[in-house]
PDB file of C-alpha atoms in Angstrom:
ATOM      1  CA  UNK A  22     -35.529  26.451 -73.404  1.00  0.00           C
ATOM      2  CA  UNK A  23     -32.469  26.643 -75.717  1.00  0.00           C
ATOM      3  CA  UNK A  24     -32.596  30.397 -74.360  1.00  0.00           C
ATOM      4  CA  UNK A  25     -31.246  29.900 -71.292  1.00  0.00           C
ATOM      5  CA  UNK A  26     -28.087  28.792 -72.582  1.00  0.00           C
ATOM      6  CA  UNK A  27     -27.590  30.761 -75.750  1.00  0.00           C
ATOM      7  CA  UNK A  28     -28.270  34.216 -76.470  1.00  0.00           C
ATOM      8  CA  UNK A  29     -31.103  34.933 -79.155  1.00  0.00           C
ATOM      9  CA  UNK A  30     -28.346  36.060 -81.714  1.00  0.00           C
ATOM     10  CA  UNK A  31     -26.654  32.891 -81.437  1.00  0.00           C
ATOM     11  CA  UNK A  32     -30.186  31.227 -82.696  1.00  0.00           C
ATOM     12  CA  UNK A  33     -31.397  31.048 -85.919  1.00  0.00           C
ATOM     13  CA  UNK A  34     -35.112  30.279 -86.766  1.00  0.00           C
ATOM     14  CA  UNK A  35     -35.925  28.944 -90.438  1.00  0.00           C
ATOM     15  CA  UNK A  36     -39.705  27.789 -91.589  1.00  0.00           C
ATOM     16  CA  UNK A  37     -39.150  24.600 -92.508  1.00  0.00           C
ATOM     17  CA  UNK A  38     -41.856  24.768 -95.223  1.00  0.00           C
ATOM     18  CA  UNK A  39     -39.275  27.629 -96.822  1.00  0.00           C
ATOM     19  CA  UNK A  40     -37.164  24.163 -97.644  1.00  0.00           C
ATOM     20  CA  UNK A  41     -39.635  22.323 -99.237  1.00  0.00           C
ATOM     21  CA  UNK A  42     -41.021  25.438-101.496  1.00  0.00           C
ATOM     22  CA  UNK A  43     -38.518  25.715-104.538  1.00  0.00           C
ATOM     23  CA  UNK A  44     -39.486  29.294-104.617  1.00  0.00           C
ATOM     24  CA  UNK A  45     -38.126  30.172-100.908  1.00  0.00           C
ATOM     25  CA  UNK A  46     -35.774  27.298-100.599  1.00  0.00           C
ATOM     26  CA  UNK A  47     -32.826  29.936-102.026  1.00  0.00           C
ATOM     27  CA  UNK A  48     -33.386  32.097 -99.469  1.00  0.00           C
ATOM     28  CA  UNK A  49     -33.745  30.108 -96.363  1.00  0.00           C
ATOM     29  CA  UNK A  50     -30.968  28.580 -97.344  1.00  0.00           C
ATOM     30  CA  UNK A  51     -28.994  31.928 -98.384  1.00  0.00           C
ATOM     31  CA  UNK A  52     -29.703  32.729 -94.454  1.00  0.00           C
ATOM     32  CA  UNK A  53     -28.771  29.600 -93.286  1.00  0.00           C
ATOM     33  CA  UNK A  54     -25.562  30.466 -94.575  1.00  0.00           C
ATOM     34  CA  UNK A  55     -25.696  34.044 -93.453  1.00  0.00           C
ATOM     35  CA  UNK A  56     -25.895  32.653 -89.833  1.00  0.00           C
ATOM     36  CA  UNK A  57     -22.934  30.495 -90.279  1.00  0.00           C
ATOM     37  CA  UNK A  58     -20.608  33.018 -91.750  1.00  0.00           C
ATOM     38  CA  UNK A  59     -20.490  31.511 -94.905  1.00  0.00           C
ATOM     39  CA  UNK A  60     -19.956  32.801 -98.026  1.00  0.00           C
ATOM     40  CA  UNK A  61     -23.086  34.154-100.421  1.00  0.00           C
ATOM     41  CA  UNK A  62     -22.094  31.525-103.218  1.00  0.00           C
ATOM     42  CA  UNK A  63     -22.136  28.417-100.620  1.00  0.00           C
ATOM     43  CA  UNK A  64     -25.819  28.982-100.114  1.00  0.00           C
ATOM     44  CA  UNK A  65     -26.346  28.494-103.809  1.00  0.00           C
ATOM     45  CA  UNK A  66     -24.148  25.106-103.878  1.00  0.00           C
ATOM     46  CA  UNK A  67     -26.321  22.366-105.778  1.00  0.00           C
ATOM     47  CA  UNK A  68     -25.369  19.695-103.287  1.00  0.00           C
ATOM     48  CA  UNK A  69     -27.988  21.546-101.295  1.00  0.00           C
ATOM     49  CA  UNK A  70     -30.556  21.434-104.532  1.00  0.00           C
ATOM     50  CA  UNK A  71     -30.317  17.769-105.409  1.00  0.00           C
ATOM     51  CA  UNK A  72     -32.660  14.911-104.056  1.00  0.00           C
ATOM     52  CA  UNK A  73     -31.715  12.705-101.505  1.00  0.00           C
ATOM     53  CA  UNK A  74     -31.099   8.664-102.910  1.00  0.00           C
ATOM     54  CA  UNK A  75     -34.349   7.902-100.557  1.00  0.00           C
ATOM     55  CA  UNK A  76     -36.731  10.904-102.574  1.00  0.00           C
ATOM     56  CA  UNK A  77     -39.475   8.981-104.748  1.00  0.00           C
ATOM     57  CA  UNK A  78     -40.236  12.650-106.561  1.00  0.00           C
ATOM     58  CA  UNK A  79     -37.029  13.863-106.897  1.00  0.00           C
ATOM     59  CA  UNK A  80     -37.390  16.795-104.619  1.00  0.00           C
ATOM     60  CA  UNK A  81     -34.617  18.238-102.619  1.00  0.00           C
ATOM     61  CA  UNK A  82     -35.251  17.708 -98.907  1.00  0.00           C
ATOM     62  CA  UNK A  83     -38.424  15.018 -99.852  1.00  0.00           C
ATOM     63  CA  UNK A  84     -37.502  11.675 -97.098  1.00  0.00           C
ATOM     64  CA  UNK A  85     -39.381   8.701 -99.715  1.00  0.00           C
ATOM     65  CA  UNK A  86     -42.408   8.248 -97.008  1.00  0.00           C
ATOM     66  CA  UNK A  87     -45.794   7.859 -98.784  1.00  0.00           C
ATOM     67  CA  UNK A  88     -48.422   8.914 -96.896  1.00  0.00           C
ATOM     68  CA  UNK A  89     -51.595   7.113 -97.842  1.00  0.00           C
ATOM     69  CA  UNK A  90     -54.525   8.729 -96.651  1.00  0.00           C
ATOM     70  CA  UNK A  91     -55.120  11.911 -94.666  1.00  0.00           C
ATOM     71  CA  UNK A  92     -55.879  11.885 -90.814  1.00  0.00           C
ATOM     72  CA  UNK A  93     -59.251  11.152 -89.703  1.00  0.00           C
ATOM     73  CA  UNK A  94     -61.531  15.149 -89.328  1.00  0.00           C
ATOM     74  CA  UNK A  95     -62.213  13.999 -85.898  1.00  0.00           C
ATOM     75  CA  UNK A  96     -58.485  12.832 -85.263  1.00  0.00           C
ATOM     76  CA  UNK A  97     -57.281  16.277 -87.071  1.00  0.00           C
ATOM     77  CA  UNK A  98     -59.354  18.323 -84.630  1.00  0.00           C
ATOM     78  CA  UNK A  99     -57.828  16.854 -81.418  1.00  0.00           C
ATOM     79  CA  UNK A 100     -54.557  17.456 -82.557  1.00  0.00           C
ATOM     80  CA  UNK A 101     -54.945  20.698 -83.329  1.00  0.00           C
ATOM     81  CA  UNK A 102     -56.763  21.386 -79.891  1.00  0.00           C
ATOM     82  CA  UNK A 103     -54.171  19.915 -77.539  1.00  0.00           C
ATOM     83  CA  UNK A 104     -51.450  21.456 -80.061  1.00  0.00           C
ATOM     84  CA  UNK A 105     -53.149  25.077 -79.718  1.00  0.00           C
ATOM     85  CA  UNK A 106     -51.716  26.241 -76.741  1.00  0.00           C
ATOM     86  CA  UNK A 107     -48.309  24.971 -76.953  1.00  0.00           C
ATOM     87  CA  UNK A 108     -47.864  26.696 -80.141  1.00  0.00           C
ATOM     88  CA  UNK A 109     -49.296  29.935 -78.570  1.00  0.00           C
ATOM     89  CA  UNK A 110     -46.457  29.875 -76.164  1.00  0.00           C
ATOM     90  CA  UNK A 111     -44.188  28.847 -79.116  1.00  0.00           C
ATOM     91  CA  UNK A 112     -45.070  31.942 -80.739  1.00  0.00           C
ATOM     92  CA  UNK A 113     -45.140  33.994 -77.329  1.00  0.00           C
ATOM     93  CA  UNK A 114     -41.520  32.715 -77.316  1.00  0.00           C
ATOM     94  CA  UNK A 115     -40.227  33.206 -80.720  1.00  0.00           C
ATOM     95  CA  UNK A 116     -42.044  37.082 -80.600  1.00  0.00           C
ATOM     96  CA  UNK A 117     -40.660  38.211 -77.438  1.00  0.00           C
ATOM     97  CA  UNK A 118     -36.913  36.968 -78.330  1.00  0.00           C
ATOM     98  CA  UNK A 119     -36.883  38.157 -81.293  1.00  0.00           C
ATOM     99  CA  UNK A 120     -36.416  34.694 -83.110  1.00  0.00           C
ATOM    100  CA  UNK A 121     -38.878  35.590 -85.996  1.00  0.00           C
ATOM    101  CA  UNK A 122     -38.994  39.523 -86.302  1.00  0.00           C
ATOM    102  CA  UNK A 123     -40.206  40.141 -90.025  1.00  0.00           C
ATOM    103  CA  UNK A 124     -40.154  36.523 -91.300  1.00  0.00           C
ATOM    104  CA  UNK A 125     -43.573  36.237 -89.624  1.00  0.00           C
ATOM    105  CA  UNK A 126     -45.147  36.414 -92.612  1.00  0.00           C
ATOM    106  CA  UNK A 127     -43.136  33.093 -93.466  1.00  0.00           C
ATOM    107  CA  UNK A 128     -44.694  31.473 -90.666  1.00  0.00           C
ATOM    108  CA  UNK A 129     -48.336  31.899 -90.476  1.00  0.00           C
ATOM    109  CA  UNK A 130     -49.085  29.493 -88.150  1.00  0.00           C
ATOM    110  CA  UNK A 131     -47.229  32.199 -85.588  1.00  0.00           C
ATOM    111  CA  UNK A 132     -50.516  34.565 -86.813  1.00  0.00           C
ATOM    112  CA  UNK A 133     -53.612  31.439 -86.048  1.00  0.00           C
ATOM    113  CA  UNK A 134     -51.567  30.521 -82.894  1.00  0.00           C
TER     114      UNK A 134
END
C-alpha cells in the first residue's frame, strides 16, 4: 500500500462523489487545497468550477460518457459480491490509518462495507 512509503499525514483521502455534488464540491476542494498548502481563496478559483470542453451537461468534473442502460440485477449482484470484501479491507485500511476520521459520514460505503 501507498502506506508503506508515505506517512498517513502525507495522504489525503477525498470522496470522489464530494466532486460531483455542487453542494460539497467547495469543500472537498477547500481541503484539497488545505493539504497542499494553498491559500483559502485558490480553492474557490472558478477554473476548478467550470465544465470540461468534453462535458455534454455542463457539469464541472462530468467526462461526456453516456451511459445507456443500467447493469444487468444479476450482473450488479456479482459485482458487488466479489467487490465486498476488498472494500472491507479498504475501509479496515482507511479506519485504522486514520485516512477518513470524521469524513465517514461522507463516505457511506465505509459504513455497508
Amino acid at each position: 500500500t501507498w502506506l508503506r512509503f508515505f506517512p498517513p499525514e502525507q495522504l489525503l483521502v477525498l470522496a470522489s462523489e464530494a466532486l460531483f455534488d455542487g453542494a460539497t464540491i467547495g469543500a472537498a476542494m477547500g481541503r484539497l487545497g488545505a493539504f497542499a498548502g494553498l491559500p483559502p481563496e485558490a480553492a474557490r478559483n472558478e477554473v476548478l468550477f467550470r465544465a470540461s470542453p468534453a462535458s455534454v451537461s455542463g457539469a464541472p468534473h462530468e467526462n461526456g460518457r453516456v451511459y445507456v442502460a443500467e447493469a444487468p440485477p444479476a450482473l450488479s449482484a456479482e459485482l458487488a459480491e466479489w467487490l465486498c470484501p476488498h472494500n472491507h479491507r479498504l475501509a479496515a485500511l482507511l479506519t485504522q490509518a486514520a485516512l477518513v476520521g470524521a469524513l465517514q459520514s461522507d463516505m457511506p460505503w465505509l459504513h455497508a462495507a
